[in-house]
Short mmCIF file of C-alpha atoms and ligand atoms in Angstrom, two decimals:
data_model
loop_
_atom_site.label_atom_id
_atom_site.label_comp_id
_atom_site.label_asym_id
_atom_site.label_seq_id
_atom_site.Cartn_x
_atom_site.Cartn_y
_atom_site.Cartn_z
CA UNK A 253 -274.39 118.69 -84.45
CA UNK A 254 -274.14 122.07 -83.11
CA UNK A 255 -276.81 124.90 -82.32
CA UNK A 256 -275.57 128.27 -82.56
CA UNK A 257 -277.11 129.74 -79.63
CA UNK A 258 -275.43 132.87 -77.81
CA UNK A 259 -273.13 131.78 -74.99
CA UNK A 260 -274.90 132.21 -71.61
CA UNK A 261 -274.35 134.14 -68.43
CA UNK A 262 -276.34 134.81 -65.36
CA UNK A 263 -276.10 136.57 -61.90
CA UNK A 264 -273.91 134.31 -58.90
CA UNK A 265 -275.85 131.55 -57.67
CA UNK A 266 -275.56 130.14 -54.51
CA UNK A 267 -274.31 126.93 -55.87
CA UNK A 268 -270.97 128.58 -55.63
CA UNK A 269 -271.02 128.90 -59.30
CA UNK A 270 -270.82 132.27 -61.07
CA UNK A 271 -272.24 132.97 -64.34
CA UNK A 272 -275.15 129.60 -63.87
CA UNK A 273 -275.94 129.17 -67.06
CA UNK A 274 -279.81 129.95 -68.35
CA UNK A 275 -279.94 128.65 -71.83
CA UNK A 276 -279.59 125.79 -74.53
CA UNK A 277 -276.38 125.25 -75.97
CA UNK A 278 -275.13 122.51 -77.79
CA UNK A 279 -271.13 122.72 -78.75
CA UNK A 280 -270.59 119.01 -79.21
CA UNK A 281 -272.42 116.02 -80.83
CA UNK A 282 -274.92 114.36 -78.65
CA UNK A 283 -273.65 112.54 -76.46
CA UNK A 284 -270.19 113.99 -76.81
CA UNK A 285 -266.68 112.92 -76.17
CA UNK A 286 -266.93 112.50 -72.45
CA UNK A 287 -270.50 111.64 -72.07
CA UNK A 288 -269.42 108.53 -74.20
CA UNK A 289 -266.11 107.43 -72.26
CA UNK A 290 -268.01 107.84 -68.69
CA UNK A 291 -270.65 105.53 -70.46
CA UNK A 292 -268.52 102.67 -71.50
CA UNK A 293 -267.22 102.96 -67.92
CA UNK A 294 -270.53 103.12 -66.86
CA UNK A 295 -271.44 99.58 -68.62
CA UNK A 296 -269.26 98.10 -67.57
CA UNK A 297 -269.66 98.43 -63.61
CA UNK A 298 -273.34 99.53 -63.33
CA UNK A 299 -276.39 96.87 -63.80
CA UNK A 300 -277.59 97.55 -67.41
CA UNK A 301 -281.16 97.40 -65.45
CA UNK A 302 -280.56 100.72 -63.89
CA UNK A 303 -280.89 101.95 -67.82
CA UNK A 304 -280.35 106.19 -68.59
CA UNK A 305 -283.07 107.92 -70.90
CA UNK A 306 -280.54 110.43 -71.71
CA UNK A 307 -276.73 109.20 -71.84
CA UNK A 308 -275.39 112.62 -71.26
CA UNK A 309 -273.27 112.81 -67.75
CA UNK A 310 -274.36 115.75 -65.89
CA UNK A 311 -271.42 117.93 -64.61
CA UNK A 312 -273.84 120.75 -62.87
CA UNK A 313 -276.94 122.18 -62.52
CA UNK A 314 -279.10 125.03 -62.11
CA UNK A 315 -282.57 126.49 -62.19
CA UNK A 316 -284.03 124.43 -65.56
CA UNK A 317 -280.80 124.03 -67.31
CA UNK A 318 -278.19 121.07 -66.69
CA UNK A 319 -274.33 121.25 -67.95
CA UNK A 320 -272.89 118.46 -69.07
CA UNK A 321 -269.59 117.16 -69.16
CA UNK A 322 -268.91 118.04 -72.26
CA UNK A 323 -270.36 121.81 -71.70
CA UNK A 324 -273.23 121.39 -73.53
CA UNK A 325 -276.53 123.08 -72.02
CA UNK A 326 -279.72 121.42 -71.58
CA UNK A 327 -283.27 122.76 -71.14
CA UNK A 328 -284.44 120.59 -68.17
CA UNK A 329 -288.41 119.87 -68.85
CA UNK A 330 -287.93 116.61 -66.32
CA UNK A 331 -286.68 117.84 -63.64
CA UNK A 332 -285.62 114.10 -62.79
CA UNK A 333 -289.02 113.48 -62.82
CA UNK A 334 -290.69 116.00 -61.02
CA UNK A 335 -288.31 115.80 -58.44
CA UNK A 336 -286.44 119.57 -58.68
CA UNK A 337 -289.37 120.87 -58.70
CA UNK A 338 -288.32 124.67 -57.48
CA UNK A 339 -285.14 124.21 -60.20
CA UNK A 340 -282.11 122.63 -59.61
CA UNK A 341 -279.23 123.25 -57.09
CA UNK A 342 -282.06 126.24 -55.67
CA UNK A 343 -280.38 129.10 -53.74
CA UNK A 344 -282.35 128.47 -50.90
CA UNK A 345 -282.17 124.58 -50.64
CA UNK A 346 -278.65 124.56 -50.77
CA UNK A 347 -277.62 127.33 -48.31
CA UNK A 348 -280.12 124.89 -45.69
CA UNK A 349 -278.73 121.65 -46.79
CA UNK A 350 -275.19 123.27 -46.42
CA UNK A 351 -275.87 124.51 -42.94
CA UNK A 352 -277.35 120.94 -41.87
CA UNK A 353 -274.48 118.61 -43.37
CA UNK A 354 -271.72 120.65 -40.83
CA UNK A 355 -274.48 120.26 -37.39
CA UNK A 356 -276.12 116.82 -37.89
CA UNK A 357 -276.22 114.42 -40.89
CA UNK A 358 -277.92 111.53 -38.83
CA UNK A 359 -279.54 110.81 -35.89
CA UNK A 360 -281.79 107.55 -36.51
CA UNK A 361 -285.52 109.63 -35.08
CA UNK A 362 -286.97 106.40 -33.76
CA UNK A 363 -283.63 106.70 -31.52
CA UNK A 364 -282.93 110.04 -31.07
CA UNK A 365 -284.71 112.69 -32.37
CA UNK A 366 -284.26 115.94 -33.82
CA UNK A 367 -286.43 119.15 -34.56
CA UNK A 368 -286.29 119.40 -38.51
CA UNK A 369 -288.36 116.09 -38.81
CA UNK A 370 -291.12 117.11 -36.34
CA UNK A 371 -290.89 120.65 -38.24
CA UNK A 372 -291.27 118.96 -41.86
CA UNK A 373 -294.54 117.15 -40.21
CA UNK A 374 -296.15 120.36 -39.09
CA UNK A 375 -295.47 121.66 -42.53
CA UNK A 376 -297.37 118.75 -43.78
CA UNK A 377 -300.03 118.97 -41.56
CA UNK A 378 -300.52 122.96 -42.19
CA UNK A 379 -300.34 122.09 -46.58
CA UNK A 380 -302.01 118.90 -47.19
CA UNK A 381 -305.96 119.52 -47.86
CA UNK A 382 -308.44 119.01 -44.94
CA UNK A 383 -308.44 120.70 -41.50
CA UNK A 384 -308.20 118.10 -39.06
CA UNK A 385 -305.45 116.72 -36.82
CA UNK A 386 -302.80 115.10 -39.08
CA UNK A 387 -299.84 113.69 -38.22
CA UNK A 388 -296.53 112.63 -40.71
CA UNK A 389 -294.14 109.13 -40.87
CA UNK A 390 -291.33 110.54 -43.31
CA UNK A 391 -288.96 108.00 -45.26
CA UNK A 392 -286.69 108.18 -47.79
CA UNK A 393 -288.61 107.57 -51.27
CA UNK A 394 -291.67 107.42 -52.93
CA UNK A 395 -292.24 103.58 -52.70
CA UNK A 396 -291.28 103.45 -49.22
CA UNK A 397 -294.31 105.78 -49.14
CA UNK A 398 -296.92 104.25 -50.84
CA UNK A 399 -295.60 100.93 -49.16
CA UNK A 400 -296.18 102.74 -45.19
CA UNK A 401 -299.53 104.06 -46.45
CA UNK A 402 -300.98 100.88 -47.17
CA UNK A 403 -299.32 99.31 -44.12
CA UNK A 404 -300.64 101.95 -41.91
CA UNK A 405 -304.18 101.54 -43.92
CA UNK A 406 -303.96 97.14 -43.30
CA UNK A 407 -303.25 98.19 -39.40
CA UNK A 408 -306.16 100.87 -39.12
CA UNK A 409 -309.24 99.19 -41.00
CA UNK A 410 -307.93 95.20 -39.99
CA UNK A 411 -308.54 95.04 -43.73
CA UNK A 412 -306.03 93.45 -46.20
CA UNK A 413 -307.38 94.22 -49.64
CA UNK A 414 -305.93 97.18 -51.73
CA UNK A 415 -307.41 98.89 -54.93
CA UNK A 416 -305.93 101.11 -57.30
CA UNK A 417 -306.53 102.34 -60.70
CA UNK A 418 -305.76 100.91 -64.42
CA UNK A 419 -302.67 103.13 -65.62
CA UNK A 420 -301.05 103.77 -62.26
CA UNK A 421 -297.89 103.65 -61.86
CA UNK A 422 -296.41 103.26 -57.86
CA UNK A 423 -293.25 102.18 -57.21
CA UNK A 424 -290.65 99.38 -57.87
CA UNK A 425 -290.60 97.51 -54.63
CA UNK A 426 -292.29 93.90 -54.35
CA UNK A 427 -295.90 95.45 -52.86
CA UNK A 428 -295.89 98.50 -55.43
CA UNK A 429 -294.50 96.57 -58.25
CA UNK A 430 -297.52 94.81 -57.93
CA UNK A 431 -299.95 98.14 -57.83
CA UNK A 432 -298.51 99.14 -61.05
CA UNK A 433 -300.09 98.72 -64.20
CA UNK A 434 -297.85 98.16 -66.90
CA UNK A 435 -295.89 95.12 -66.98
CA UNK A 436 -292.74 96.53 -69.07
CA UNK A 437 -290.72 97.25 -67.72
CA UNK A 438 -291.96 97.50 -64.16
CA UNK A 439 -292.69 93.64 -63.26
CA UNK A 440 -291.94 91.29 -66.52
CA UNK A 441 -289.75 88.40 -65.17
CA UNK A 442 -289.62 89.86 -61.41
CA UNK A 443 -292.31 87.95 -59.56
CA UNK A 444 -294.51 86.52 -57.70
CA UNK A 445 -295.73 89.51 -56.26
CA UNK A 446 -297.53 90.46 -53.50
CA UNK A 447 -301.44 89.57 -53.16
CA UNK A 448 -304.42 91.11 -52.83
CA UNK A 449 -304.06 93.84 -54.93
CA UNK A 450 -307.16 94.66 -57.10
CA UNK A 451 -306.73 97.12 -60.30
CA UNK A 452 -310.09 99.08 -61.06
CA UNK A 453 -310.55 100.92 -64.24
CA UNK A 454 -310.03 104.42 -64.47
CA UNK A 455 -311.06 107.62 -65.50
CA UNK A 456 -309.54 108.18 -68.60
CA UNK A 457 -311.70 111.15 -70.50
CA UNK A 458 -310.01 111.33 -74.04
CA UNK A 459 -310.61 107.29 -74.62
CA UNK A 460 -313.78 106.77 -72.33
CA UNK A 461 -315.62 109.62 -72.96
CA UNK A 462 -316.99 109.05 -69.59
CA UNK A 463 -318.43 111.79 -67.76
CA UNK A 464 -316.78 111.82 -63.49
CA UNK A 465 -319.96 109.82 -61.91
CA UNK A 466 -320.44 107.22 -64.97
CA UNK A 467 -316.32 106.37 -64.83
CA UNK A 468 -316.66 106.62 -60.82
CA UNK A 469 -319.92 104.29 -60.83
CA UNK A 470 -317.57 101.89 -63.17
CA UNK A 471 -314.99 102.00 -60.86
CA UNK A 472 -317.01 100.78 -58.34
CA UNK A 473 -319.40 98.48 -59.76
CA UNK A 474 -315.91 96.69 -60.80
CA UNK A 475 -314.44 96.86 -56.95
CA UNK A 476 -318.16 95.98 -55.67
CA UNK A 477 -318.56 92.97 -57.90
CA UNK A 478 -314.79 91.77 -57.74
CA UNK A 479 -313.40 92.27 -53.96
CA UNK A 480 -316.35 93.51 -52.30
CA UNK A 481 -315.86 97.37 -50.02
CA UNK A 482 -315.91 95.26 -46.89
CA UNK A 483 -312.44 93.97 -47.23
CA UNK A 484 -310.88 96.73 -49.15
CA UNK A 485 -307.75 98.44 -46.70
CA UNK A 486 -307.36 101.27 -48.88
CA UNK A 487 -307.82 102.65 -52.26
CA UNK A 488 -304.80 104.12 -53.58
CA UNK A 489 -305.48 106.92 -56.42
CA UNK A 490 -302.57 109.21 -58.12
CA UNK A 491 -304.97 112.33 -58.77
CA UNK A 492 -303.19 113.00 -61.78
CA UNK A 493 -301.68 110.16 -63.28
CA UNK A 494 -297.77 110.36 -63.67
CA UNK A 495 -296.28 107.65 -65.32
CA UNK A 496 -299.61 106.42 -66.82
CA UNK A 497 -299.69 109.73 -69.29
CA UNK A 498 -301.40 112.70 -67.12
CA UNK A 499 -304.65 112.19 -67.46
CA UNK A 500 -306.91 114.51 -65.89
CA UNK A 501 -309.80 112.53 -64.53
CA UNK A 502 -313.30 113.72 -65.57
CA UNK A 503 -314.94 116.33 -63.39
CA UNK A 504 -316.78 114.51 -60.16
CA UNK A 505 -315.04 111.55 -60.89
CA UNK A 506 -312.40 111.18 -57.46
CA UNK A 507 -315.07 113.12 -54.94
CA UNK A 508 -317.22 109.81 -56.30
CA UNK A 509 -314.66 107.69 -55.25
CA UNK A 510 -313.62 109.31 -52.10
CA UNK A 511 -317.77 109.50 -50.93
CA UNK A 512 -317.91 105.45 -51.23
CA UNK A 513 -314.22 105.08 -49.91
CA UNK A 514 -315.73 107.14 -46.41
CA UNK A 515 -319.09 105.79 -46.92
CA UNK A 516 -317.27 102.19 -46.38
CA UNK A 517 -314.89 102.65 -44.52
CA UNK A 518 -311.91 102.64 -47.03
CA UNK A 519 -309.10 104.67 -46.72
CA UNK A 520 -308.41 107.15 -49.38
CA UNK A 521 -305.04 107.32 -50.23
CA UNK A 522 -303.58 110.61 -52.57
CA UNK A 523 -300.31 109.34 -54.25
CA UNK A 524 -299.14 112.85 -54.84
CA UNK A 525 -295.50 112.01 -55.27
CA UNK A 526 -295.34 113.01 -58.88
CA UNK A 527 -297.69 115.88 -58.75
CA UNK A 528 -298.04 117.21 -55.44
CA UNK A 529 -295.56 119.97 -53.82
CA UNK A 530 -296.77 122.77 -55.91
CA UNK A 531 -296.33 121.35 -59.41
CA UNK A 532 -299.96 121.86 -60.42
CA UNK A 533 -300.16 125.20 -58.56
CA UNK A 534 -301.52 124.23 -55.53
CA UNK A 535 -299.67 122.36 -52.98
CA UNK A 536 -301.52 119.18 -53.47
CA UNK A 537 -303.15 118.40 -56.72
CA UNK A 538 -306.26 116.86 -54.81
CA UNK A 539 -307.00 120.02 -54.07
CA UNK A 540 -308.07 121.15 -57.79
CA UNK A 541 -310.87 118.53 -57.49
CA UNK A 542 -312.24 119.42 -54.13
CA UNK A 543 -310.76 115.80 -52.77
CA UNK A 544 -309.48 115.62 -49.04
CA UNK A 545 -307.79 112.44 -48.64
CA UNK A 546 -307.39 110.50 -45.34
CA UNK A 547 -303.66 109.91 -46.60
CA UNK A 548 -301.58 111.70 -48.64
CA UNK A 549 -298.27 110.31 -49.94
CA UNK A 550 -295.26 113.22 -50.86
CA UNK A 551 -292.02 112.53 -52.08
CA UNK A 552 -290.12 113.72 -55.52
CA UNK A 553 -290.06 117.72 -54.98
CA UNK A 554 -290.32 117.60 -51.12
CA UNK A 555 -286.54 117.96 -50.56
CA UNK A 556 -285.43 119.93 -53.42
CA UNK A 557 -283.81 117.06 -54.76
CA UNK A 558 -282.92 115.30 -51.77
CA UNK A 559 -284.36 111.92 -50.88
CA UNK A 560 -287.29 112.44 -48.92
CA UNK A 561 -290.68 111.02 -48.95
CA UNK A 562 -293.58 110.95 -46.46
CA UNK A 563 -297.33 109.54 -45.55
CA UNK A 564 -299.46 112.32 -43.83
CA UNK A 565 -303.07 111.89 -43.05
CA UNK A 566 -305.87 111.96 -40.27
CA UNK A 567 -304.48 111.70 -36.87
CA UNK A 568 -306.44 108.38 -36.05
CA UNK A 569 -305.36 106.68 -38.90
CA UNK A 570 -301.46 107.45 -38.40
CA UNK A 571 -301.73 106.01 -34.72
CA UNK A 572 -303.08 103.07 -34.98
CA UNK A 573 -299.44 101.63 -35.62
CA UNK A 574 -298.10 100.37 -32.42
CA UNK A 575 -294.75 101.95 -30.87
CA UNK A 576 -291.84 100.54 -32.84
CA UNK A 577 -294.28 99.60 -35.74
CA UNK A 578 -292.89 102.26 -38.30
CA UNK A 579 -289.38 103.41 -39.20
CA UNK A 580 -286.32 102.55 -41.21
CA UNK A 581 -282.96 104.15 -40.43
CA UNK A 582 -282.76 106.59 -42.41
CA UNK A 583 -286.30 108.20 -42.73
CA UNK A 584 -286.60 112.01 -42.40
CA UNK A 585 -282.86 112.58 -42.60
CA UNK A 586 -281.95 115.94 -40.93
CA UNK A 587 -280.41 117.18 -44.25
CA UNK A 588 -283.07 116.27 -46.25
CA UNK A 589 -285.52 117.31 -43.95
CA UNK A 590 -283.76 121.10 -43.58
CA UNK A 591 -283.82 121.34 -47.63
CA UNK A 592 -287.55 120.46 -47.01
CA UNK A 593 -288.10 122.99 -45.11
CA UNK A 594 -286.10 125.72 -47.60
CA UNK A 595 -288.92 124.16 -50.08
CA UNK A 596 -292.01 125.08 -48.13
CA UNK A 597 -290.67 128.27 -47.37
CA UNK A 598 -289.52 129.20 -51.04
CA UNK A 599 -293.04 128.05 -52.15
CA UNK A 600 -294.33 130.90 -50.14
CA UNK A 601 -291.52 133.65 -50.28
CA UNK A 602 -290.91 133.14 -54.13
CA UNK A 603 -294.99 132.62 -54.78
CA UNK A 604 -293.91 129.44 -56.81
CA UNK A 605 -298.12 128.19 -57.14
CA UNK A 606 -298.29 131.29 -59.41
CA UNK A 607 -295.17 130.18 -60.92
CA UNK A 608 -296.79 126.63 -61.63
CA UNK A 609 -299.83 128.69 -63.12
CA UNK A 610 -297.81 130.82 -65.34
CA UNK A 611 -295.80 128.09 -66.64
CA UNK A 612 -299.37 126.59 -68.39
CA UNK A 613 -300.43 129.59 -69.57
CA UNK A 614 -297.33 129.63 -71.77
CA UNK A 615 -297.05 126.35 -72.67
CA UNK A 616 -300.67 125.21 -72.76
CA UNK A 617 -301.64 127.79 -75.65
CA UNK A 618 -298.23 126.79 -77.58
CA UNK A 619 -299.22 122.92 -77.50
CA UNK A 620 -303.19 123.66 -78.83
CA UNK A 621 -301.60 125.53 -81.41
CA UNK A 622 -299.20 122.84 -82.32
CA UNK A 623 -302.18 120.44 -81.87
CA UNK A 624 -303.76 122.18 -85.03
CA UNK A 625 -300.45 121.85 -87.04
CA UNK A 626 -299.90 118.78 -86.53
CA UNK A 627 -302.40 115.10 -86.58
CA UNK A 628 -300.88 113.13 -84.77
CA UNK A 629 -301.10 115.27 -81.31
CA UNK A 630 -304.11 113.52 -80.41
CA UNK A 631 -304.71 115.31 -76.57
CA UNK A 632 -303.33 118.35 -74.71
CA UNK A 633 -303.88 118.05 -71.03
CA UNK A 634 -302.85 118.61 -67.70
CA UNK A 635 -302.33 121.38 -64.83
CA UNK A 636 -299.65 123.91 -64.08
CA UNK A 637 -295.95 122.69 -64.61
CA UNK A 638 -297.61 119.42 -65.46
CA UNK A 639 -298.51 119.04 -68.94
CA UNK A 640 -298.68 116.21 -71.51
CA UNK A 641 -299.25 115.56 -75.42
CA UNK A 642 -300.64 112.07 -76.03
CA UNK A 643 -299.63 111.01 -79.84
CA UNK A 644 -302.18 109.16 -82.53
CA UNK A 645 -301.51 107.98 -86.02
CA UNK A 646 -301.55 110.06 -88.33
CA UNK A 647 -304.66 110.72 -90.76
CA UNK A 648 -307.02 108.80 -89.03
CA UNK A 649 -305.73 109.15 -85.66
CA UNK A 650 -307.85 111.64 -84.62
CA UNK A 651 -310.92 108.91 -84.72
CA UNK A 652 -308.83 105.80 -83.76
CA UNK A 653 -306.73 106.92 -81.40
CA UNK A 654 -304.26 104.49 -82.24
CA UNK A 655 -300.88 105.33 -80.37
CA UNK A 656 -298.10 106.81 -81.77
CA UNK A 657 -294.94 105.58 -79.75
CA UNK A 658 -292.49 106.04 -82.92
CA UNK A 659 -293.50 109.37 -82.97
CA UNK A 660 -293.13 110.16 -79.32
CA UNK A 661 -289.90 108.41 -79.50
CA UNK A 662 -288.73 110.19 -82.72
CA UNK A 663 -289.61 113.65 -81.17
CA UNK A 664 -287.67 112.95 -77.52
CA UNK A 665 -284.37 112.11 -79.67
CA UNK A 666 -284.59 115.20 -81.70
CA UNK A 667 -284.89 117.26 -78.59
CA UNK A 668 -281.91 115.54 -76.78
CA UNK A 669 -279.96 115.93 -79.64
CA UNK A 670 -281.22 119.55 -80.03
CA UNK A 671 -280.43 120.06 -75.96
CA UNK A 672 -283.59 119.52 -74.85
CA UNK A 673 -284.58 116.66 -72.11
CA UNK A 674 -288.10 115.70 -72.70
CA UNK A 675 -289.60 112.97 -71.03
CA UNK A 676 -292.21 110.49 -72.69
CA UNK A 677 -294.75 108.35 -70.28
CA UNK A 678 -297.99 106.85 -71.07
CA UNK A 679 -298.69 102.76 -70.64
CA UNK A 680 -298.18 102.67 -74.80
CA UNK A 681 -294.87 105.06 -74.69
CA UNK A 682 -297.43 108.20 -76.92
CA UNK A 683 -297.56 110.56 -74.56
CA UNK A 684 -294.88 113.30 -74.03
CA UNK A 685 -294.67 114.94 -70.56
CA UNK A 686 -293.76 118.77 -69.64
CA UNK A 687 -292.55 118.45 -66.08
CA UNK A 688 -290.32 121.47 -66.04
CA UNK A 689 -288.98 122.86 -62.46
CA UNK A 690 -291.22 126.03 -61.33
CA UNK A 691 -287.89 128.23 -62.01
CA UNK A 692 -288.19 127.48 -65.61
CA UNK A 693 -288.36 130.99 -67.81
CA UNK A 694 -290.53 131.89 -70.39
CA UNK A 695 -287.63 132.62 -72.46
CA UNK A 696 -286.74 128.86 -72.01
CA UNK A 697 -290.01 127.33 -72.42
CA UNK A 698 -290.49 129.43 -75.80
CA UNK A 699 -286.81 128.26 -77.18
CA UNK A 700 -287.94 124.66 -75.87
CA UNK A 701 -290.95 124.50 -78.01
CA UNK A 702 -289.36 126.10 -81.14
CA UNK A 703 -286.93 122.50 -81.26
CA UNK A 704 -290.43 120.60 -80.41
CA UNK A 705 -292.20 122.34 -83.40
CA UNK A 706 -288.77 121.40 -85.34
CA UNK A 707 -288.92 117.84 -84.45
CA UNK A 708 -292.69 117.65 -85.35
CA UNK A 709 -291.84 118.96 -88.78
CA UNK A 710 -289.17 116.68 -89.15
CA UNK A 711 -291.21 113.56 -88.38
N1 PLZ B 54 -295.79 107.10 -57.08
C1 PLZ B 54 -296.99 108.57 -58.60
O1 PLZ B 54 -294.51 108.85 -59.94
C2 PLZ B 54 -292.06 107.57 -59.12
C3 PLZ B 54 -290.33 106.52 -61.41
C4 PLZ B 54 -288.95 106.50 -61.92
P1 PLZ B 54 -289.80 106.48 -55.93
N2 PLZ B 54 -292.11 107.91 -60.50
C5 PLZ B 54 -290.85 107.91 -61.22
C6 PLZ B 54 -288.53 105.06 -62.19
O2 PLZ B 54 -288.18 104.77 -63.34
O3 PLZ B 54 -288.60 104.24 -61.28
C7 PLZ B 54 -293.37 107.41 -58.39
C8 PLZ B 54 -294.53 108.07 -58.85
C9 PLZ B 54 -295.73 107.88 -58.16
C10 PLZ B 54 -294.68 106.47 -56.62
C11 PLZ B 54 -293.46 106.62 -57.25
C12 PLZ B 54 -292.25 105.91 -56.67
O4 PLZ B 54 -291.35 106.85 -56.16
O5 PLZ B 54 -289.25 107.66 -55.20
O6 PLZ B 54 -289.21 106.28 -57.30
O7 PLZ B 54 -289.78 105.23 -55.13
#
């Protein structure tokens, strides 16, 4: 199928491309021609594990739209989740990563060190929330994180027990496997995992219709009554649930938390990895709720869409790891750490929090108003350039609640086929997720939302 949408042409990026494309265009069907011959090559060499949402081989991209190989143009509202978060191939990022690759491409830091790693931790310690010494560990991805936060958490307290929340999602190594929720497709089949890992319930507002301090008082009447505080390590909290389906916990609700973590000597652990680094419009989404946590876990939209991750928290908690007790070989690479850098200082030069900011004012408005159109959009929530719908049945959806996965499902293939990549999350697959990069237009959003509104009607 083919949209008739106006060719596209833009000013010179600094990928080296001229005329980087800035809109949807579909010229072949979806997947086309190539798409399908790289994919048959594709099966037959790559672990069908390793599974692609979206089939379409990517030949380029830039800002929120990705060529394929085929030529058609995609709106990007995933930004490989969350991960190009200040758009794709940015100006900035690339010029740094550019300059890097030709001076120093590895250095092992645990062997010998190099500035843009120490620089990347005093950009962390200047952005995360709370004004006390801090002091970084970088590595490569997110689990890696979440995995060196609880490690450091076990060494500091001499505590082994680890909470987290109902709906979380954290990683797909053997410890975070283990912290996530959902068993498909994250853990079905791939055990035993690793122990002493407690999941608490939430703070889910559109299904508990709890207010902050009754879900926080359940959360820890639960942790109370099942591990006991004394032998917790750590509780590990995404502030904004990612994979889970964005829910916005109910006002008071993580301060709770965070006042009996300190009051018992728990460490309170921010997985920010999917919506930290200025996707809600603040650097750290802990900060909309007043939280300052002793760790807080970046990767994703660190790097600019290099692999980066780090653990950054309170100066006495990152030390008590012996000499030699943390590192991996390639943590805090210099190239990744330079387009780190370009990140931070983009967020400031190109004011991207506002950019987060603007980007819900256009779409929030859009999605209430499809909300009244249309039943089965049960929930509109989220904050800044992170934005979900969660789906109901039909009719009597609005009271039940029931989820709606076909329709979630039905809508994401429309858009695909339509050249827009929309991403669904959510432990029951109803919730569709906005995670667009913070160079995304209006223009774009607006044309995204008019093949949304089509799909909804076509359901
Ligand atoms: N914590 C909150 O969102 C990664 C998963 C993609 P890694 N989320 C995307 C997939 O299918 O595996 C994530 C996250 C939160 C931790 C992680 C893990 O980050 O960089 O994928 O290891």
């Amino acid at each position: 199928m083919t949209d008739t949408l106006a060719p596209t042409v833009s000013s010179t990026s600094s990928s080296g491309r001229s005329g980087a494309p800035s809109e949807r265009r579909v010229v072949t069907a979806i997947p086309g021609p190539k798409s399908l011959a790289l994919h048959e090559r594709r099966n037959a060499v790559v672990a069908s594990g390793a599974a692609s949402g979206f089939p379409v081989y990517i030949d380029h991209a830039h800002g929120a739209i990705i060529v394929d190989v085929d030529g058609n143009q995609f709106i990007d509202l995933g930004s490989g989740i969350g991960v190009t978060t200040i758009g794709h191939t940015d100006d900035a990022v690339v010029a740094a990563a550019r300059q890097q690759v030709g001076e120093l491409t590895h250095g092992l830091f645990t062997i010998t060190p190099y500035e843009g790693y120490v620089r990347v931790a005093e950009l962390l310690a200047e952005h995360t929330p709370g004004d006390f010494p801090k002091k970084s560990l970088l590595v490569n991805a997110g689990a890696e994180a979440v995995e060196n936060g609880v490690k450091i958490a076990r060494k500091y307290t001499g505590r082994k027990a680890v909470a987290v929340l109902d709906h979380a999602f954290h990683g797909r190594t053997n410890l975070t496997m283990a912290m996530n929720y959902k068993s498909m497709p994250y853990k079905l089949g791939f055990g035993p995992f690793a122990g002493d890992i407690h999941h608490a319930p939430n703070s889910y507002p559109y299904h508990d219709g709890l207010t902050g301090p009754e879900a926080a008082a359940r959360t820890i009447a639960f942790l109370d009554k099942t591990v006991g505080a004394s032998d917790l390590a750590c509780l590990v909290v995404e502030p904004i649930q990612g994979e889970g389906g964005f829910m916005v916990p109910a006002e008071g609700y993580l301060p709770a938390l965070q006042k009996w973590c300190t009051e018992n000597g728990i460490v309170f652990i921010a997985d920010e990895i999917q919506a930290g680094m200025a996707r809600t419009g603040k650097y750290f989404s802990s900060e909309h709720f007043g939280l300052i946590p002793d760790l807080v876990l970046s990767a994703k939209g660190i790097a600019g869409g290099l692999p980066l991750a780090a653990v950054t928290g309170r100066a006495e908690i990152m030390d008590a790891s012996h000499p030699g007790g943390l590192g991996g070989t390639f943590g805090g690479n210099p190239v990744s750490a330079a387009a780190a850098i370009a990140v931070f200082d983009s967020i400031e030069t190109k004011g991207l929090l506002a950019e987060a900011t603007r980007i819900e004012n256009t779409l929030k408005p859009e999605l209430l108003r499809l909300q009244k159109k249309f039943d089965v959009i049960g929930d509109v929530r989220g904050i800044g350039a992170m934005i979900a719908i969660e789906f109901v049945q039909p009719g009597t959806g609005a009271t039940t609640k029931e989820p709606n996965a076909a329709a979630v499902a039905a809508i994401s293939r429309y858009a695909f086929e339509h050249g827009v990549i929309l991403l669904t999350a959510g432990t029951y697959g109803n919730v569709i997720r906005f995670l667009p990069s913070l160079a995304i237009s209006d223009e774009q959003i607006l044309d995204a939302l008019s093949v949304i509104e089509d799909a909804l009607a076509a359901l």
